[in-house]
Amino acid sequence: MVGMHTSPSDDLATLDTAASAPSPAEPGGPRRAASPWRGRVMAAGLLLAALNLRPAVTTLGPLLEEVRDGLGMSGTVAGVLTSVPPACFALFGFTAPRLARRWGPGAVVCAGLAAIAAGLLLRPFAGGTVVFLAASALALAGIAVSNVLMPVIVKRWFPDRVGAMTGLYSMGLSLGTAVAAAVTVPMTDALGGSWRAGLGVWALLAAVALVPWLFLARDRTSGAESGPEANGPVASASEAGGSETGGGTGTRTGTDTDTGAPAAVAETAAAPADGPAIRIARSPLAWAMAVFFGFQATAAYISMGWMPQIFRDAGVSASTSGLLLAVMMAMGVPLAFVLPRIAARLRHQGVLVVILGILGLIGYGGLWLAPAEGAWLWALLLGVANCAFPLALTMIGMRTRTHAGVVRLSAFAQSVGYLLSIPGPLLVGVLYQHSGGWGQPLALMAGFMVPQIVAGVLAGRDRTLEDEG
């Protein structure tokens, strides 16, 4: 109806239904790639796009000290900078479905990659903090819309190979996350030691990824009916997984990282009218899921933004600090496949929430007591603790019975969760600035684990959203 307000979850459900509808040109039948050559271009475009959805975030942490010195940035402003990713994911992720309905998912992803390339190219030329933040926001906006639409792209272009192609995309996401963290400092040294060169060079990778999408963006026809592999809400969450920073084949395919806020909906949505109406904002389960999602996202973005600086202040070299961050990010790859399968066999996932929370508390305690001596151990423990993201996605699938339920719970938990995660990295920067050390920030990080555990235990109870409707 004209003038009727539509929610982001409704937009995503409508977009996903369109992506799964039979093509007018081929009624009732799948629309596959017109030629093997086109199929290879599609797969290459998918992989190249995935490689570019995290470097804008994970390259900054290892060079944050140099960026702060070069721009005269205080710890508080650096906290603002590390809060920009979740803010952009929460804000710009919601624009993706409507843009895709107007221009087509391929064209929007193409524009997103162009924004990533432009933002990464402009950052090194920033003469002040405001311009640097604006360029970062531009790149992150491109990441946000691409994150949301990638599951739809997979279902549209590869309706009979959703699992395999989502795995390819997730592998690229994980690889881009870990490699960017590991090689940024050595590459900066090789380019003369300038942080501007070390950050700007990643625009080249985005520019390369843009090439196949310039051809693919012209495809605005609907895809085929997705097979059952792409259509079940529980399967997409519990059989695949992901990580906030990449890894697995979960509903955000990366999770976290990390994953854009509503991307889980884009993959699992089918018929939004399936089942009774659900008053999501009045659901205790939905709020527990949102709080759990929000605090695990807080931990992930604090890690990506601040963990290398913690190690550097403890006397660890910049290059090793980047490797430690890469180790943390890489832990999400195998565990993103294991955790969802374990969780799916349990009636109550609270035990897994508690285990991950305890590992996180041990890791933060270790950073406070012996940050340099046990650096590799703390990185491993915190990398495991940050795998709460695939667990959260699994629980979203298990806490719903209908497609409408998973659409609404995913949209609510992720959008509210990302909004809740915005202040965390900022508060860490403020405490670091005013205390002059990491004692208080680490205490705050450990403190964030408490509501994460409590909310996760509540969300992990064996019940469904529809039971509360």
mmCIF file of N, CA and C in Angstrom, residues 301-344:
data_model
loop_
_atom_site.group_PDB
_atom_site.id
_atom_site.type_symbol
_atom_site.label_atom_id
_atom_site.label_comp_id
_atom_site.label_asym_id
_atom_site.label_seq_id
_atom_site.Cartn_x
_atom_site.Cartn_y
_atom_site.Cartn_z
ATOM 1 N N TYR A 301 35.184 -6.067 18.085
ATOM 2 C CA TYR A 301 35.685 -4.802 17.532
ATOM 3 C C TYR A 301 36.704 -4.140 18.448
ATOM 4 N N ILE A 302 36.614 -4.392 19.741
ATOM 5 C CA ILE A 302 37.686 -3.946 20.632
ATOM 6 C C ILE A 302 38.975 -4.681 20.288
ATOM 7 N N SER A 303 38.860 -5.985 20.035
ATOM 8 C CA SER A 303 40.048 -6.769 19.685
ATOM 9 C C SER A 303 40.675 -6.269 18.397
ATOM 10 N N MET A 304 39.869 -6.073 17.364
ATOM 11 C CA MET A 304 40.414 -5.633 16.078
ATOM 12 C C MET A 304 41.030 -4.241 16.168
ATOM 13 N N GLY A 305 40.422 -3.382 16.977
ATOM 14 C CA GLY A 305 40.907 -2.010 17.052
ATOM 15 C C GLY A 305 42.045 -1.788 18.032
ATOM 16 N N TRP A 306 42.021 -2.503 19.160
ATOM 17 C CA TRP A 306 42.933 -2.156 20.251
ATOM 18 C C TRP A 306 43.940 -3.235 20.627
ATOM 19 N N MET A 307 43.691 -4.488 20.262
ATOM 20 C CA MET A 307 44.570 -5.552 20.742
ATOM 21 C C MET A 307 46.023 -5.373 20.303
ATOM 22 N N PRO A 308 46.312 -5.008 19.037
ATOM 23 C CA PRO A 308 47.723 -4.792 18.692
ATOM 24 C C PRO A 308 48.379 -3.707 19.542
ATOM 25 N N GLN A 309 47.637 -2.656 19.887
ATOM 26 C CA GLN A 309 48.205 -1.589 20.714
ATOM 27 C C GLN A 309 48.514 -2.083 22.120
ATOM 28 N N ILE A 310 47.669 -2.962 22.645
ATOM 29 C CA ILE A 310 47.930 -3.543 23.972
ATOM 30 C C ILE A 310 49.252 -4.295 23.958
ATOM 31 N N PHE A 311 49.449 -5.109 22.941
ATOM 32 C CA PHE A 311 50.699 -5.868 22.857
ATOM 33 C C PHE A 311 51.896 -4.942 22.621
ATOM 34 N N ARG A 312 51.737 -3.932 21.810
ATOM 35 C CA ARG A 312 52.852 -3.022 21.541
ATOM 36 C C ARG A 312 53.243 -2.258 22.800
ATOM 37 N N ASP A 313 52.287 -1.833 23.572
ATOM 38 C CA ASP A 313 52.602 -1.128 24.815
ATOM 39 C C ASP A 313 53.274 -2.040 25.838
ATOM 40 N N ALA A 314 53.115 -3.354 25.661
ATOM 41 C CA ALA A 314 53.774 -4.309 26.557
ATOM 42 C C ALA A 314 55.179 -4.655 26.084
ATOM 43 N N GLY A 315 55.617 -4.069 24.964
ATOM 44 C CA GLY A 315 56.962 -4.302 24.476
ATOM 45 C C GLY A 315 57.055 -5.250 23.300
ATOM 46 N N VAL A 316 55.914 -5.725 22.817
ATOM 47 C CA VAL A 316 55.915 -6.603 21.644
ATOM 48 C C VAL A 316 56.076 -5.738 20.392
ATOM 49 N N SER A 317 56.818 -6.233 19.424
ATOM 50 C CA SER A 317 57.057 -5.450 18.210
ATOM 51 C C SER A 317 55.763 -5.264 17.422
ATOM 52 N N ALA A 318 55.767 -4.262 16.555
ATOM 53 C CA ALA A 318 54.571 -3.978 15.762
ATOM 54 C C ALA A 318 54.212 -5.140 14.843
ATOM 55 N N SER A 319 55.223 -5.747 14.211
ATOM 56 C CA SER A 319 54.943 -6.849 13.288
ATOM 57 C C SER A 319 54.393 -8.063 14.029
ATOM 58 N N THR A 320 54.970 -8.363 15.196
ATOM 59 C CA THR A 320 54.475 -9.486 15.987
ATOM 60 C C THR A 320 53.082 -9.207 16.518
ATOM 61 N N SER A 321 52.810 -7.968 16.868
ATOM 62 C CA SER A 321 51.466 -7.608 17.325
ATOM 63 C C SER A 321 50.432 -7.847 16.232
ATOM 64 N N GLY A 322 50.801 -7.538 15.003
ATOM 65 C CA GLY A 322 49.908 -7.821 13.888
ATOM 66 C C GLY A 322 49.686 -9.310 13.706
ATOM 67 N N LEU A 323 50.734 -10.100 13.880
ATOM 68 C CA LEU A 323 50.591 -11.550 13.788
ATOM 69 C C LEU A 323 49.698 -12.092 14.893
ATOM 70 N N LEU A 324 49.820 -11.528 16.085
ATOM 71 C CA LEU A 324 48.962 -11.967 17.191
ATOM 72 C C LEU A 324 47.494 -11.690 16.880
ATOM 73 N N LEU A 325 47.225 -10.537 16.297
ATOM 74 C CA LEU A 325 45.853 -10.247 15.895
ATOM 75 C C LEU A 325 45.397 -11.230 14.814
ATOM 76 N N ALA A 326 46.289 -11.556 13.882
ATOM 77 C CA ALA A 326 45.948 -12.516 12.839
ATOM 78 C C ALA A 326 45.613 -13.879 13.434
ATOM 79 N N VAL A 327 46.363 -14.280 14.463
ATOM 80 C CA VAL A 327 46.072 -15.552 15.139
ATOM 81 C C VAL A 327 44.678 -15.522 15.756
ATOM 82 N N MET A 328 44.339 -14.411 16.399
ATOM 83 C CA MET A 328 43.009 -14.281 16.991
ATOM 84 C C MET A 328 41.928 -14.411 15.923
ATOM 85 N N MET A 329 42.130 -13.744 14.797
ATOM 86 C CA MET A 329 41.137 -13.799 13.744
ATOM 87 C C MET A 329 41.058 -15.201 13.125
ATOM 88 N N ALA A 330 42.206 -15.855 12.968
ATOM 89 C CA ALA A 330 42.239 -17.168 12.320
ATOM 90 C C ALA A 330 41.582 -18.243 13.159
ATOM 91 N N MET A 331 41.508 -18.072 14.462
ATOM 92 C CA MET A 331 40.867 -19.071 15.319
ATOM 93 C C MET A 331 39.406 -19.260 14.939
ATOM 94 N N GLY A 332 38.814 -18.232 14.349
ATOM 95 C CA GLY A 332 37.403 -18.347 13.977
ATOM 96 C C GLY A 332 37.147 -19.288 12.824
ATOM 97 N N VAL A 333 38.183 -19.629 12.050
ATOM 98 C CA VAL A 333 37.959 -20.453 10.859
ATOM 99 C C VAL A 333 37.555 -21.874 11.234
ATOM 100 N N PRO A 334 38.383 -22.636 11.986
ATOM 101 C CA PRO A 334 37.949 -24.009 12.303
ATOM 102 C C PRO A 334 36.788 -24.046 13.287
ATOM 103 N N LEU A 335 36.798 -23.154 14.273
ATOM 104 C CA LEU A 335 35.754 -23.204 15.291
ATOM 105 C C LEU A 335 34.399 -22.788 14.757
ATOM 106 N N ALA A 336 34.381 -21.997 13.692
ATOM 107 C CA ALA A 336 33.098 -21.603 13.103
ATOM 108 C C ALA A 336 32.378 -22.803 12.504
ATOM 109 N N PHE A 337 33.113 -23.839 12.154
ATOM 110 C CA PHE A 337 32.493 -25.054 11.649
ATOM 111 C C PHE A 337 32.145 -26.021 12.779
ATOM 112 N N VAL A 338 32.926 -26.006 13.849
ATOM 113 C CA VAL A 338 32.742 -26.973 14.930
ATOM 114 C C VAL A 338 31.653 -26.538 15.905
ATOM 115 N N LEU A 339 31.711 -25.280 16.354
ATOM 116 C CA LEU A 339 30.783 -24.821 17.387
ATOM 117 C C LEU A 339 29.313 -24.976 17.006
ATOM 118 N N PRO A 340 28.897 -24.557 15.810
ATOM 119 C CA PRO A 340 27.479 -24.718 15.481
ATOM 120 C C PRO A 340 27.007 -26.160 15.516
ATOM 121 N N ARG A 341 27.856 -27.095 15.130
ATOM 122 C CA ARG A 341 27.462 -28.494 15.134
ATOM 123 C C ARG A 341 27.310 -29.021 16.560
ATOM 124 N N ILE A 342 28.188 -28.578 17.438
ATOM 125 C CA ILE A 342 28.052 -28.971 18.844
ATOM 126 C C ILE A 342 26.797 -28.349 19.436
ATOM 127 N N ALA A 343 26.596 -27.073 19.171
ATOM 128 C CA ALA A 343 25.431 -26.372 19.722
ATOM 129 C C ALA A 343 24.123 -26.993 19.252
ATOM 130 N N ALA A 344 24.086 -27.443 18.005
ATOM 131 C CA ALA A 344 22.853 -28.015 17.455
ATOM 132 C C ALA A 344 22.465 -29.309 18.153
#
